[in-house]
mmCIF file of C-alpha atoms and ligand atoms in Angstrom:
data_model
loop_
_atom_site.group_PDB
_atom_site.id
_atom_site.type_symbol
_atom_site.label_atom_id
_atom_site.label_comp_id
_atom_site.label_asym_id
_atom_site.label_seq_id
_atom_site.Cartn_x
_atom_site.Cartn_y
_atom_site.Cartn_z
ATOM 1 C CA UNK A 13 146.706 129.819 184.350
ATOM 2 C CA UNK A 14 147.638 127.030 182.160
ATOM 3 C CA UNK A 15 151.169 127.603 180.294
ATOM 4 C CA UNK A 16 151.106 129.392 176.980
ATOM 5 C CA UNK A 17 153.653 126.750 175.575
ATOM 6 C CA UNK A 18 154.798 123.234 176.706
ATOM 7 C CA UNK A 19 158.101 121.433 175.955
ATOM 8 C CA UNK A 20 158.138 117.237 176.314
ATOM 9 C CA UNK A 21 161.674 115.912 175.902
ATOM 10 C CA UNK A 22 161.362 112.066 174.620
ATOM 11 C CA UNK A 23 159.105 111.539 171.699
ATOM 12 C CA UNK A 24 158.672 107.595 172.918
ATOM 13 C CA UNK A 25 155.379 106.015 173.447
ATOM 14 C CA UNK A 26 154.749 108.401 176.984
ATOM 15 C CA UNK A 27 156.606 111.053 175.305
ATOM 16 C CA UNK A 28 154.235 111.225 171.723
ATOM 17 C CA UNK A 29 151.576 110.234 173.825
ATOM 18 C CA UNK A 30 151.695 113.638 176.232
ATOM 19 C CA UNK A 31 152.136 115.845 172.757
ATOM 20 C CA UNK A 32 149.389 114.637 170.935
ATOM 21 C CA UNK A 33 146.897 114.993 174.166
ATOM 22 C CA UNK A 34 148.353 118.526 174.536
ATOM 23 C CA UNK A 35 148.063 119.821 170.790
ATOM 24 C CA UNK A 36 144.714 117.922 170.971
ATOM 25 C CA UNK A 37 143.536 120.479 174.017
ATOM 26 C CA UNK A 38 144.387 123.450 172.106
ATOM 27 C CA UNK A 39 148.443 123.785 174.000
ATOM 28 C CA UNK A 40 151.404 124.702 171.861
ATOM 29 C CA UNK A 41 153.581 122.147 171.698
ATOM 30 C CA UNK A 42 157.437 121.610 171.465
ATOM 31 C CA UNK A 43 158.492 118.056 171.253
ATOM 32 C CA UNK A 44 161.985 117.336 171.577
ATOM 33 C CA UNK A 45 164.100 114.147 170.860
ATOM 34 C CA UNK A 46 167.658 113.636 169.968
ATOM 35 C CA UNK A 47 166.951 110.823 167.759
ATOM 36 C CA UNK A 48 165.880 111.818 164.845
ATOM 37 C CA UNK A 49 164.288 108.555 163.240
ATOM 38 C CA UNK A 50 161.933 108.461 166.895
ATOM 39 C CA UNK A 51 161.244 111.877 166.251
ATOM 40 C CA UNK A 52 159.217 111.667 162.806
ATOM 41 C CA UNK A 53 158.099 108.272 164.445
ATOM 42 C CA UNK A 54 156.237 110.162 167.089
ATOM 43 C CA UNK A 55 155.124 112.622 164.283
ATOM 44 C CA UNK A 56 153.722 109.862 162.139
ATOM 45 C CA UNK A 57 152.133 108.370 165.300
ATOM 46 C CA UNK A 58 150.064 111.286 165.978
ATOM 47 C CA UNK A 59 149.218 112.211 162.755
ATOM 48 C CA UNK A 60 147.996 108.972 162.397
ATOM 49 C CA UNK A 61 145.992 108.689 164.945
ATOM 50 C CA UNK A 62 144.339 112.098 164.599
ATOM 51 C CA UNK A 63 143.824 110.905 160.795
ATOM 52 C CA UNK A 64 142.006 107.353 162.638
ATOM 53 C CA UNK A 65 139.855 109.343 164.768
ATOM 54 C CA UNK A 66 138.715 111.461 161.396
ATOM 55 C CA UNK A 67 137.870 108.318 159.712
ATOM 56 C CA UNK A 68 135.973 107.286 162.569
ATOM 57 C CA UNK A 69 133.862 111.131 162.670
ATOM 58 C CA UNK A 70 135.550 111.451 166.168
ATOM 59 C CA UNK A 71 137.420 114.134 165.000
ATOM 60 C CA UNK A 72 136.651 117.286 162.716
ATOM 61 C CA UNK A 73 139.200 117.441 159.889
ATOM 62 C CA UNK A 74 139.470 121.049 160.606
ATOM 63 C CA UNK A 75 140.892 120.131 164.954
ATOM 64 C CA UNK A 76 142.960 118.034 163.618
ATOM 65 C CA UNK A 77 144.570 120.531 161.433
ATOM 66 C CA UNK A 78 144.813 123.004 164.400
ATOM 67 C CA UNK A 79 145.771 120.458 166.319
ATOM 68 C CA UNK A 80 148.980 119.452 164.078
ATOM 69 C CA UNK A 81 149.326 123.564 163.383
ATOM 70 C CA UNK A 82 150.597 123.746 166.873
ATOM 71 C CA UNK A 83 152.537 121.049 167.204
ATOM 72 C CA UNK A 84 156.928 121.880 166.615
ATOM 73 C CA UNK A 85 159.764 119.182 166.330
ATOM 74 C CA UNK A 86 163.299 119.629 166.647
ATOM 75 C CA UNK A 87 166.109 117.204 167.713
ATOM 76 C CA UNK A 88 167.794 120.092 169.935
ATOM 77 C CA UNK A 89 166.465 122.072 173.100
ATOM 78 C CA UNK A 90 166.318 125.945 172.193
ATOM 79 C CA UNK A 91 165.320 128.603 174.212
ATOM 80 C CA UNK A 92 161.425 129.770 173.873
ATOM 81 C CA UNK A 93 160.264 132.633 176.255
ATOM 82 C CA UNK A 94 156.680 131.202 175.761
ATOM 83 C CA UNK A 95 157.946 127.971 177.162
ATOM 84 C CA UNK A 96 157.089 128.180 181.585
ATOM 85 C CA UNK A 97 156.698 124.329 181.464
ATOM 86 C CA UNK A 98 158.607 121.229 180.461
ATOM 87 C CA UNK A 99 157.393 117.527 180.888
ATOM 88 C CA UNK A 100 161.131 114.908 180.424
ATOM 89 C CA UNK A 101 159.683 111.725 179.293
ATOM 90 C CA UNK A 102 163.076 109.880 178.368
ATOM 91 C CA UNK A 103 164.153 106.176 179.550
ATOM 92 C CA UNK A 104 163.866 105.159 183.052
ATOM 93 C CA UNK A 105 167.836 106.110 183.992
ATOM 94 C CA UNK A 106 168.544 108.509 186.536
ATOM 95 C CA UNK A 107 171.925 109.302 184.861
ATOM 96 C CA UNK A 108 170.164 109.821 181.896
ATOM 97 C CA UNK A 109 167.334 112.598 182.823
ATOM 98 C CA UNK A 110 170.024 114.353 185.826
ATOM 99 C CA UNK A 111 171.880 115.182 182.735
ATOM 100 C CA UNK A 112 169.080 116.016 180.500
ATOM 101 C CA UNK A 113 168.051 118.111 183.645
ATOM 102 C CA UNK A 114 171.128 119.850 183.613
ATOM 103 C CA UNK A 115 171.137 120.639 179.510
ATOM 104 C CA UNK A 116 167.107 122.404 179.916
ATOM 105 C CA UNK A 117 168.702 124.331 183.178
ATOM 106 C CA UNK A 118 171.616 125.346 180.938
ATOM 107 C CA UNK A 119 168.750 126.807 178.182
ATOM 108 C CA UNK A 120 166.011 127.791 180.940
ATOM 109 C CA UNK A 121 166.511 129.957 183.611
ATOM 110 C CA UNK A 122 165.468 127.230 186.323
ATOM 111 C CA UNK A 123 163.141 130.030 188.598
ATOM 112 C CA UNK A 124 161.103 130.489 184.903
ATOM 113 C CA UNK A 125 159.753 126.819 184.612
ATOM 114 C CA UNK A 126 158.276 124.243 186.369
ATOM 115 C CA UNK A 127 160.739 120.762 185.045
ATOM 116 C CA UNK A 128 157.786 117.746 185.527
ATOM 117 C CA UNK A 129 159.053 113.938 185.164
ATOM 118 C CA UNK A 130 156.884 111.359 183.400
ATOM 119 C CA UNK A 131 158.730 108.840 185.703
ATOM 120 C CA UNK A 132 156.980 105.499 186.629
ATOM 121 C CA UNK A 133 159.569 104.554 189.450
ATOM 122 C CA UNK A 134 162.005 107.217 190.437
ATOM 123 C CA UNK A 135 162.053 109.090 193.607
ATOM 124 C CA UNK A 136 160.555 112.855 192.539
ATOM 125 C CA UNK A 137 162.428 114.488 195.724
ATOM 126 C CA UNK A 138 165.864 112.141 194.400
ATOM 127 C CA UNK A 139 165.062 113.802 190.850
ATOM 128 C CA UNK A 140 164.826 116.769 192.080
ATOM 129 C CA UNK A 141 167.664 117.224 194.531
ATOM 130 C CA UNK A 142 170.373 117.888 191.905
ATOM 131 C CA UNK A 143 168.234 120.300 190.082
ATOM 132 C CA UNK A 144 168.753 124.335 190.812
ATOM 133 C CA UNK A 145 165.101 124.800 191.728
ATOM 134 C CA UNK A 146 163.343 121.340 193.088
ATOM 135 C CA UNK A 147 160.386 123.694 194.488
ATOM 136 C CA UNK A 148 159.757 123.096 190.915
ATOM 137 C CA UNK A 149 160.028 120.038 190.238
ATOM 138 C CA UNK A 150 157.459 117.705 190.325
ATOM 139 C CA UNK A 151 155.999 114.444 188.960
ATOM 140 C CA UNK A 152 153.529 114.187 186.035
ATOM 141 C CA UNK A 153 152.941 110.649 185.321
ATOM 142 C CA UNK A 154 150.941 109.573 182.626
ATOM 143 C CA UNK A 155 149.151 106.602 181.677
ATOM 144 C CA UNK A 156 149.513 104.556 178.339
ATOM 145 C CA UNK A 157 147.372 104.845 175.831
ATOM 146 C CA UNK A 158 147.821 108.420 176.949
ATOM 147 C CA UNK A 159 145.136 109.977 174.760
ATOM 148 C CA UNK A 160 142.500 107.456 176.267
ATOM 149 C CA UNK A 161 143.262 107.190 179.909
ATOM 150 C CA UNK A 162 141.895 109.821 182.187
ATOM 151 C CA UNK A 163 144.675 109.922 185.104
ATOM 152 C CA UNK A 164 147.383 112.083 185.613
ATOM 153 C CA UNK A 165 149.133 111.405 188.888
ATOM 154 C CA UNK A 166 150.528 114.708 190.276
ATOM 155 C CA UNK A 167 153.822 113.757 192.233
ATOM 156 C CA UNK A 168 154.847 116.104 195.411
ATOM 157 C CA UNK A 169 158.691 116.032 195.705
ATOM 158 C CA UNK A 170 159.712 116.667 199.673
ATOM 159 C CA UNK A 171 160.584 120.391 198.260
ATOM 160 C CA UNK A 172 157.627 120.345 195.819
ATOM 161 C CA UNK A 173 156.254 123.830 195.903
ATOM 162 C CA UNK A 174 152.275 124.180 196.497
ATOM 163 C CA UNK A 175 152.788 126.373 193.651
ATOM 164 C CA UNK A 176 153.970 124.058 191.481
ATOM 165 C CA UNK A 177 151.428 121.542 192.276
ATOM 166 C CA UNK A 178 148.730 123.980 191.137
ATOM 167 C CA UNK A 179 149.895 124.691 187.919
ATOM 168 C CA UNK A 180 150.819 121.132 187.149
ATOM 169 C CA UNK A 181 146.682 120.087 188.293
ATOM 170 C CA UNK A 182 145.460 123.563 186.126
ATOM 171 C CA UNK A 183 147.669 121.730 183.098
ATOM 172 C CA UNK A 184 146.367 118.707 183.927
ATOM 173 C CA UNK A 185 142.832 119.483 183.567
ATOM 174 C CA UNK A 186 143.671 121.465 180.653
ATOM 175 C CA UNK A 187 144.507 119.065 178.856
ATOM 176 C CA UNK A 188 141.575 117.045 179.669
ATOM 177 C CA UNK A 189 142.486 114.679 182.304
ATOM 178 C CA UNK A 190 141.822 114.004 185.955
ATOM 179 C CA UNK A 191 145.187 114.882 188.289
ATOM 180 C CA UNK A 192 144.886 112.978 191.432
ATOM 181 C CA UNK A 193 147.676 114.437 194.062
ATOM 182 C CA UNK A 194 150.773 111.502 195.462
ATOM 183 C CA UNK A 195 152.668 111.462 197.954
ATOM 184 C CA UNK A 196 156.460 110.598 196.669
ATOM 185 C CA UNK A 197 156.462 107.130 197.999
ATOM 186 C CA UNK A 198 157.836 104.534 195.678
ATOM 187 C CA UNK A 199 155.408 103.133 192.614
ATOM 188 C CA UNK A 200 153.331 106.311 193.828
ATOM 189 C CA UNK A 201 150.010 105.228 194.064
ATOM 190 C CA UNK A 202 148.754 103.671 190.729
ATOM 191 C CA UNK A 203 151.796 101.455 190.281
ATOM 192 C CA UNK A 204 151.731 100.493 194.369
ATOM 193 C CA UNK A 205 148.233 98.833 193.546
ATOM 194 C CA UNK A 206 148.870 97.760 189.671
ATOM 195 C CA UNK A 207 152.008 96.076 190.053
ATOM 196 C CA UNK A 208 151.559 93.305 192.826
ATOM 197 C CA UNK A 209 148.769 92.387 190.750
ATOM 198 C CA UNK A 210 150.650 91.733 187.449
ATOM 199 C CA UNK A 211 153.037 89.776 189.631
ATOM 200 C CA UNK A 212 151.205 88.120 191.079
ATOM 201 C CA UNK A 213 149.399 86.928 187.725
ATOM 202 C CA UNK A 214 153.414 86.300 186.740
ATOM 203 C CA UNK A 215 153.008 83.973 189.873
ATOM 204 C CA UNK A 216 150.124 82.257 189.100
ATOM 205 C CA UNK A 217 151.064 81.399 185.588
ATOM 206 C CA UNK A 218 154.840 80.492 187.432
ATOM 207 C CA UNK A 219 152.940 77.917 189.661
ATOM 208 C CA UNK A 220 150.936 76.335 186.935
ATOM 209 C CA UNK A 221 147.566 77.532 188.454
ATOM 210 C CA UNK A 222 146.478 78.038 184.630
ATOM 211 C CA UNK A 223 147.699 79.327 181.360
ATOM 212 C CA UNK A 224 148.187 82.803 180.204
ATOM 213 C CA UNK A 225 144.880 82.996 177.922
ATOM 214 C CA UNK A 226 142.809 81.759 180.987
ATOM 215 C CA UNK A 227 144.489 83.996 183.991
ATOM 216 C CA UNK A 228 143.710 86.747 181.520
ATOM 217 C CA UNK A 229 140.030 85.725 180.858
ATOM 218 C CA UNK A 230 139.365 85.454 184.495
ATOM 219 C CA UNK A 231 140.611 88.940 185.086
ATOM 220 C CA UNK A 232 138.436 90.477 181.873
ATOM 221 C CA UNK A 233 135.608 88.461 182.364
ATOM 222 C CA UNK A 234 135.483 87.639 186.353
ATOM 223 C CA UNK A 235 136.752 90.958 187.481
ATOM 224 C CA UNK A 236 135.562 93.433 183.889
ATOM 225 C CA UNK A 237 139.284 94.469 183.389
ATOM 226 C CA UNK A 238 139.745 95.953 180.190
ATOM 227 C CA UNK A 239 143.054 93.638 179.742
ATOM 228 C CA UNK A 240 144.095 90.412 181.411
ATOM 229 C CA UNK A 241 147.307 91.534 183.653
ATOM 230 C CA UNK A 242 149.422 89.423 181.603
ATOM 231 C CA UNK A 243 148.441 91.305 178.473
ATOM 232 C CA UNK A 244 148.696 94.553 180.649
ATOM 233 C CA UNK A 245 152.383 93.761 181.820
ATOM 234 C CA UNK A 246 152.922 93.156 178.143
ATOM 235 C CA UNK A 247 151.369 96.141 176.829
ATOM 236 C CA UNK A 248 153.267 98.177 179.504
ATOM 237 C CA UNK A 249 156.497 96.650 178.928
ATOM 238 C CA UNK A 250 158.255 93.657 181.349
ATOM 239 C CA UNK A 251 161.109 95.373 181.827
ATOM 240 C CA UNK A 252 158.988 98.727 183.274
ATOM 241 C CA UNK A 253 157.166 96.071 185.320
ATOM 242 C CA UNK A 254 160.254 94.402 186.663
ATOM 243 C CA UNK A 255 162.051 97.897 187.327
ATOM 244 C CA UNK A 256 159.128 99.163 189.480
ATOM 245 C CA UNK A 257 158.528 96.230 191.004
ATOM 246 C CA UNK A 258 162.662 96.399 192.121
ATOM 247 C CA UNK A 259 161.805 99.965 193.128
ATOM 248 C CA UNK A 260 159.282 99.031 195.500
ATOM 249 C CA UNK A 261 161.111 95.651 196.775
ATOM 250 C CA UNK A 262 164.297 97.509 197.614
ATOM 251 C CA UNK A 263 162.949 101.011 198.913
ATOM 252 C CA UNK A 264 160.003 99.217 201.139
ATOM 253 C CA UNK A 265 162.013 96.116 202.184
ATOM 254 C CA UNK A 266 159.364 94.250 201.960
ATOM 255 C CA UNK A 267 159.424 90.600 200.563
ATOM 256 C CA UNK A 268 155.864 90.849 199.118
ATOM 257 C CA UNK A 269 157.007 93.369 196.130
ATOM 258 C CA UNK A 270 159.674 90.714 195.663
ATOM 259 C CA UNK A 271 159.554 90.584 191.397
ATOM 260 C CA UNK A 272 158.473 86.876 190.404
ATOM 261 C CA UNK A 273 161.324 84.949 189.075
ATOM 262 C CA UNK A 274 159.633 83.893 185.706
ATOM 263 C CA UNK A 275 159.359 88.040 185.295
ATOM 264 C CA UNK A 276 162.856 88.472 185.921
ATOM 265 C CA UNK A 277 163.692 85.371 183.464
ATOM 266 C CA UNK A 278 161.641 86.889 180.559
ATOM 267 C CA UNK A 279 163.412 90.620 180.625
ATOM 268 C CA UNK A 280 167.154 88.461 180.989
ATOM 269 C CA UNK A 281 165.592 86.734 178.145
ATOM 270 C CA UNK A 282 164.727 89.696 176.073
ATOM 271 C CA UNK A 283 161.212 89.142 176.113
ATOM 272 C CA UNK A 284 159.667 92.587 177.235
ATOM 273 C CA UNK A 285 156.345 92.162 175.968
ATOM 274 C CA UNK A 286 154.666 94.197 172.955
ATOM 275 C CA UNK A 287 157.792 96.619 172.397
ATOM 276 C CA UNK A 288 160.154 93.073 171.437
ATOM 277 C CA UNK A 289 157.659 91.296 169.427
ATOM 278 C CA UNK A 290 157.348 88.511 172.677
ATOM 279 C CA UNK A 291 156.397 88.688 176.546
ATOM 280 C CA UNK A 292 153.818 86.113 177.292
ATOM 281 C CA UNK A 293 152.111 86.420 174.123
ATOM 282 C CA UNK A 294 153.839 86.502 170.555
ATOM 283 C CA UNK A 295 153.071 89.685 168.600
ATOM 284 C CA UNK A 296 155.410 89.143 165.076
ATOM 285 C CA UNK A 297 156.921 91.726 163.743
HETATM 286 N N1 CAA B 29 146.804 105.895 171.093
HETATM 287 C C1 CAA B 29 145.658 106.606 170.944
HETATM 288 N N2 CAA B 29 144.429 106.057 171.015
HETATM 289 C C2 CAA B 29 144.346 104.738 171.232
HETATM 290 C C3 CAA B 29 145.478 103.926 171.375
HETATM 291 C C4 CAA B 29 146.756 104.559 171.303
HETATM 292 N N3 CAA B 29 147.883 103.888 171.460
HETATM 293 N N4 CAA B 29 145.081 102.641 171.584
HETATM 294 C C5 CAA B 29 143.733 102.645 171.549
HETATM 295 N N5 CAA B 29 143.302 103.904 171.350
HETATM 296 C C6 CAA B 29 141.909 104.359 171.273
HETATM 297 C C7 CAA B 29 141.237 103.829 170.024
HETATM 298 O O1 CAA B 29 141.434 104.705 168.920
HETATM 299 C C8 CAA B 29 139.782 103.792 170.442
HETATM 300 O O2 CAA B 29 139.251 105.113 170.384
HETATM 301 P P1 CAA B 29 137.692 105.358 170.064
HETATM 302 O O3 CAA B 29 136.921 104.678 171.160
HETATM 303 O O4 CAA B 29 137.573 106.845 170.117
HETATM 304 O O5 CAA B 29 137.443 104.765 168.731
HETATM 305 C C9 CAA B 29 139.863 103.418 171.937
HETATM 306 O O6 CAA B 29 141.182 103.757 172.363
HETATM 307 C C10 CAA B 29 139.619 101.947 172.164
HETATM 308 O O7 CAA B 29 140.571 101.234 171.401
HETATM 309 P P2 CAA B 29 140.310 99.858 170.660
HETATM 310 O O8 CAA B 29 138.860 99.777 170.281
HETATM 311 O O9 CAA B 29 141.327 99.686 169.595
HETATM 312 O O10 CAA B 29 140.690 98.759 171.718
HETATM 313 P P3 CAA B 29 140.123 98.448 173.135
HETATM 314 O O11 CAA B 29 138.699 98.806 173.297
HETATM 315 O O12 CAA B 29 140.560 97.058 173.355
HETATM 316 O O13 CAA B 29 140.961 99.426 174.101
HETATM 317 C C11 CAA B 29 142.783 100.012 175.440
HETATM 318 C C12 CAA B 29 142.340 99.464 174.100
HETATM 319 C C13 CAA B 29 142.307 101.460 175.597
HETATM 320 C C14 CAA B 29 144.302 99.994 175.451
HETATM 321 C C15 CAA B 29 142.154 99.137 176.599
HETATM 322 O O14 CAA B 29 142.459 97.785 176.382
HETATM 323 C C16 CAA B 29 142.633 99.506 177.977
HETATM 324 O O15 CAA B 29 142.153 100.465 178.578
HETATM 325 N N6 CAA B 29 143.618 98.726 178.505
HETATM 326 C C17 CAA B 29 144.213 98.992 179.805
HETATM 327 C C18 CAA B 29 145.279 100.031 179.649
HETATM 328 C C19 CAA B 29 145.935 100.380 180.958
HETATM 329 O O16 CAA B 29 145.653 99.844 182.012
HETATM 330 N N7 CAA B 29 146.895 101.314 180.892
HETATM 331 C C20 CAA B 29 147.660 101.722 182.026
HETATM 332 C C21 CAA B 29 148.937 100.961 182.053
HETATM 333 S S1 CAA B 29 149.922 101.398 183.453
HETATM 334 C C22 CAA B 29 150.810 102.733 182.945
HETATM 335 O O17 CAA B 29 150.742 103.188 181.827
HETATM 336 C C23 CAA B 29 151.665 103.386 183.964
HETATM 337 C C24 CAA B 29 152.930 102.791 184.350
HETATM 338 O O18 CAA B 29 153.687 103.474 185.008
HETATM 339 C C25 CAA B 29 153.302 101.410 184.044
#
């Protein structure tokens, strides 16, 4: 059985992302930031969005009323008994979602929900360990746009109950996507195949083998990718790229997840792609 209610914590891109897809499929929906002014960001996003896909006739104007019906903000976590499930979708710092794990153990009695991470690059089972319950715990990683793309990878934990796993695939599904069950092995599976590829693009554009706009147009129109992967890493963020890439390099010792130095130059630089206005394309404001 799917949960009654859902609670995201992080109303970023992922974060907004994960709440519209949820209210979308029908799931009451809690989404919880402590900034305010990213809070009615998220809100506007999705309500634009849903407005968009109206415009277009994708969208009945009367779902995407139910859909925003269902769909709560607050800045602080409160205790729900509806709630069995939470999805944390804040920045990329361990210190920063062990003690956001410890505030929703504080509201939620741990053995009442399953805590999922949107993580890209941290160790589920390292996650987990600090938490009261890490049978469940588990990792729920979503893919950006998050309304458009179909995977969900389902993250098993060393202590990962089959349990948990279940309910996380049923939720999954629920909410429309395709769950395809990881091992906890660093960049999981989607990131171990994405990310050598974007560097080595990084590479290729390092070593002068051709510009940006044509190392993209080989991979869209040689290879059918949606996006060239130096628009990808942009679109995704350089600094996500770089930190996964570290994860990999450092937990595999292995020299061929090494990040590129030009990748490492751009995030010292500030350039992190889409989100700062410059990666390896200019975007204004
Ligand atoms: N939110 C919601 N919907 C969005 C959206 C967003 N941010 N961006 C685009 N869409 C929707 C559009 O509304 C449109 O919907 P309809 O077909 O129903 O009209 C559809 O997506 C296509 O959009 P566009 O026509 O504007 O543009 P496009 O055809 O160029 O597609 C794209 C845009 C979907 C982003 C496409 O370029 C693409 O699939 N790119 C690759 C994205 C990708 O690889 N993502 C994974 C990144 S890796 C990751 O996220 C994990 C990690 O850990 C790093």
């Amino acid at each position: 059985m799917p949960p009654d209610r859902i609670l995201i914590i992080g109303s970023g891109t992922m974060g907004s992302g994960i709440a519209q897809t949820a209210v979308q499929s029908g799931i009451p929906t809690e989404l919880v930031d402590v900034n305010e002014t990213q809070l009615e960001g998220a809100r506007s996003r999705i309500e634009n969005n849903l407005a968009k896909a109206v415009d277009k006739g994708k969208l009945p104007a009367s779902e995407r009323d139910d859909a925003l019906s269902i769909l709560r903000t607050a800045t602080e976590i409160v205790p729900d008994e509806k709630i069995s499930f939470i999805i944390e979708a804040v920045p990329e710092k361990l210190e920063i979602k062990t003690k956001v794990y410890k505030l929703i153990e504080s509201v939620y009695p741990p053995d009442e929900v399953i805590l999922a991470s949107n993580t890209s690059s941290i160790s589920i089972t390292q996650l987990a360990a600090p938490t009261i319950r890490p049978d469940r715990f588990i990792g729920m990683h979503f893919f950006n746009p998050v309304p458009v793309m179909q995977l969900v990878e389902v993250i098993r934990g060393l202590n990962t109950s089959d349990e948990t796993t279940e309910v996380t695939r049923v939720l999954a599904e629920k909410m429309g996507k395709s769950p395809v069950t990881v091992k906890d092995m660093p960049g999981f599976a989607a990131n171990r195949i994405l990310m050598p590829l974007l560097n080595e693009a990084i590479f290729a554009l390092m070593e002068g083998v051709a510009d940006a706009e044509d190392i993209d147009s080989v991979a869209k129109l040689g290879l059918n990718h949606p996006m060239g992967p130096l628009e990808l890493a942009d679109f995704i963020g350089l600094d996500v790229c770089n930190d996964v890439l570290q994860v990999m390099h450092r937990e595999f010792g292995d020299p061929k997840y090494r990040p590129c130095p030009l990748l490492v130059q751009m995030v010292r630089a500030g350039r992190l792609g889409r989100k700062s206005g410059r990666g390896f394309y200019e975007y204004g404001e």
